[in-house]
Amino acid sequence: MEQQDINNCPGRVNRDIGQMIVGVDMKLKSLKFDVENFRQMLVAAIVMHNLPLSFVEYKGLRALFSYFCPEVVLISKNTVKADLMKMYKYEKDNLKNMFAELSGRVCLMANLWTSNVTDGYLCIIVHFVNKDWIL
């Protein structure tokens, strides 16, 4: 009987979820699912990619989440909105604290323009040096 090369193993190419919980040493690994971390990452992805809040209610996405972790608690867009407001408050407080530590080393620039359909826009750019004198 010939010894098979590991690169020819069909299980190596077809990566299913079952293989993800078996380590190289062939011992089962327990996967811990952190609900809070999942929700924070989901809200961050929605913000990062400018997705609608109803993104979490898409049937395909719900099926994907259920496939990867059957214990996942599927959330609604209202829950995402509450988590988003929590994240906003947290980041706003961080910025306030950071700016409170600055001693006048802030430069604000404003840019105004209108679009072709006469919508007005304002862009504020902040340059600052932190307490360690890093721009």
Coordinates of C-alpha atoms in Angstrom, one line a residue:
M1 CA 0.0 0.0 0.0
E2 CA 1.4 3.4 -1.0
Q3 CA 1.6 6.3 1.3
Q4 CA -0.4 9.3 0.0
D5 CA 1.1 12.7 -0.3
I6 CA -0.7 15.2 2.0
N7 CA -1.0 17.7 -0.9
N8 CA -3.2 15.1 -2.7
C9 CA -5.6 14.7 0.2
P10 CA -9.1 15.8 -1.0
G11 CA -9.9 17.1 2.5
R12 CA -7.1 19.6 2.2
V13 CA -8.7 21.3 -0.8
N14 CA -12.3 21.1 0.4
R15 CA -12.1 23.1 3.5
D16 CA -15.3 22.5 5.4
I17 CA -16.2 23.8 8.9
G18 CA -15.5 20.4 10.4
Q19 CA -11.8 20.7 9.5
M20 CA -11.6 24.1 11.2
I21 CA -12.1 22.6 14.7
V22 CA -9.5 19.8 14.3
G23 CA -6.0 20.9 14.8
V24 CA -2.8 19.7 13.1
D25 CA -2.2 17.4 16.0
M26 CA -5.7 15.8 15.3
K27 CA -7.1 17.0 18.6
L28 CA -10.4 18.7 18.7
K29 CA -10.2 22.4 19.5
S30 CA -13.1 24.1 21.2
L31 CA -14.2 27.2 19.5
K32 CA -15.5 30.0 21.8
F33 CA -18.0 32.3 20.3
D34 CA -18.1 35.8 21.9
V35 CA -21.4 37.4 21.2
E36 CA -20.3 40.9 22.2
N37 CA -17.2 40.7 20.0
F38 CA -19.3 39.4 17.1
R39 CA -21.8 42.3 17.5
Q40 CA -19.0 44.9 17.7
M41 CA -17.3 43.5 14.6
L42 CA -20.6 43.4 12.7
V43 CA -21.4 47.1 13.5
A44 CA -17.8 48.0 12.6
A45 CA -18.2 46.2 9.2
I46 CA -21.5 48.0 8.6
V47 CA -19.9 51.4 9.2
M48 CA -16.7 50.6 7.3
H49 CA -18.5 49.4 4.2
N50 CA -21.4 51.9 4.4
L51 CA -24.0 49.1 4.6
P52 CA -27.7 49.7 5.5
L53 CA -28.7 48.7 9.0
S54 CA -31.1 46.1 7.5
F55 CA -28.0 44.3 6.3
V56 CA -28.3 42.0 9.3
E57 CA -31.8 41.0 8.3
Y58 CA -30.8 39.6 4.8
K59 CA -31.8 36.0 4.6
G60 CA -28.5 34.9 3.0
L61 CA -26.5 36.6 5.7
R62 CA -28.6 35.0 8.4
A63 CA -28.2 31.6 6.8
L64 CA -24.4 32.1 6.7
F65 CA -24.2 33.1 10.4
S66 CA -26.4 30.1 11.3
Y67 CA -24.1 27.8 9.3
F68 CA -20.9 29.0 11.0
C69 CA -22.3 29.1 14.5
P70 CA -25.7 27.6 15.1
E71 CA -25.7 29.2 18.6
V72 CA -25.5 32.7 17.2
V73 CA -28.3 35.0 18.2
L74 CA -29.5 36.8 15.1
I75 CA -30.1 40.5 15.8
S76 CA -32.4 43.0 14.2
K77 CA -31.6 46.3 12.6
N78 CA -32.9 48.1 15.8
T79 CA -30.3 46.2 17.8
V80 CA -27.6 47.2 15.3
K81 CA -28.8 50.8 15.6
A82 CA -28.5 50.7 19.4
D83 CA -25.0 49.1 19.1
L84 CA -24.0 51.7 16.6
M85 CA -25.1 54.5 18.9
K86 CA -23.1 52.9 21.7
M87 CA -20.0 52.7 19.4
Y88 CA -20.6 56.4 18.4
K89 CA -20.7 57.5 22.0
Y90 CA -17.6 55.5 22.9
E91 CA -15.6 56.9 20.0
K92 CA -16.9 60.5 20.7
D93 CA -15.8 60.2 24.3
N94 CA -12.4 58.9 23.2
L95 CA -11.9 61.9 20.9
K96 CA -13.0 64.3 23.7
N97 CA -10.5 62.8 26.1
M98 CA -7.8 62.9 23.5
F99 CA -8.4 66.5 22.6
A100 CA -8.6 67.4 26.3
E101 CA -5.0 66.2 26.7
L102 CA -3.8 68.5 23.8
S103 CA -2.5 71.9 24.8
G104 CA -3.6 74.0 21.8
R105 CA -1.8 72.0 19.2
V106 CA -4.8 71.7 16.9
C107 CA -5.3 73.1 13.4
L108 CA -8.8 73.2 11.9
M109 CA -9.5 73.6 8.2
A110 CA -12.9 73.9 6.6
N111 CA -13.9 73.4 3.1
L112 CA -17.3 74.4 1.6
W113 CA -18.6 73.4 -1.8
T114 CA -21.9 72.8 -3.6
S115 CA -22.8 70.0 -5.9
N116 CA -24.3 70.3 -9.4
V117 CA -27.8 70.1 -7.9
T118 CA -26.9 72.8 -5.4
D119 CA -26.5 70.6 -2.3
G120 CA -24.2 72.2 0.2
Y121 CA -21.3 70.3 1.8
L122 CA -19.0 71.2 4.6
C123 CA -15.8 69.2 5.3
I124 CA -13.8 69.8 8.5
I125 CA -10.2 68.6 8.6
V126 CA -8.3 68.5 11.9
H127 CA -4.5 68.2 12.1
F128 CA -3.0 67.9 15.5
V129 CA 0.0 66.9 17.5
N130 CA -0.6 64.5 20.3
K131 CA 0.9 64.5 23.8
D132 CA 4.0 62.6 22.4
W133 CA 4.4 65.2 19.7
I134 CA 3.3 62.8 17.0
L135 CA 1.3 64.3 14.1

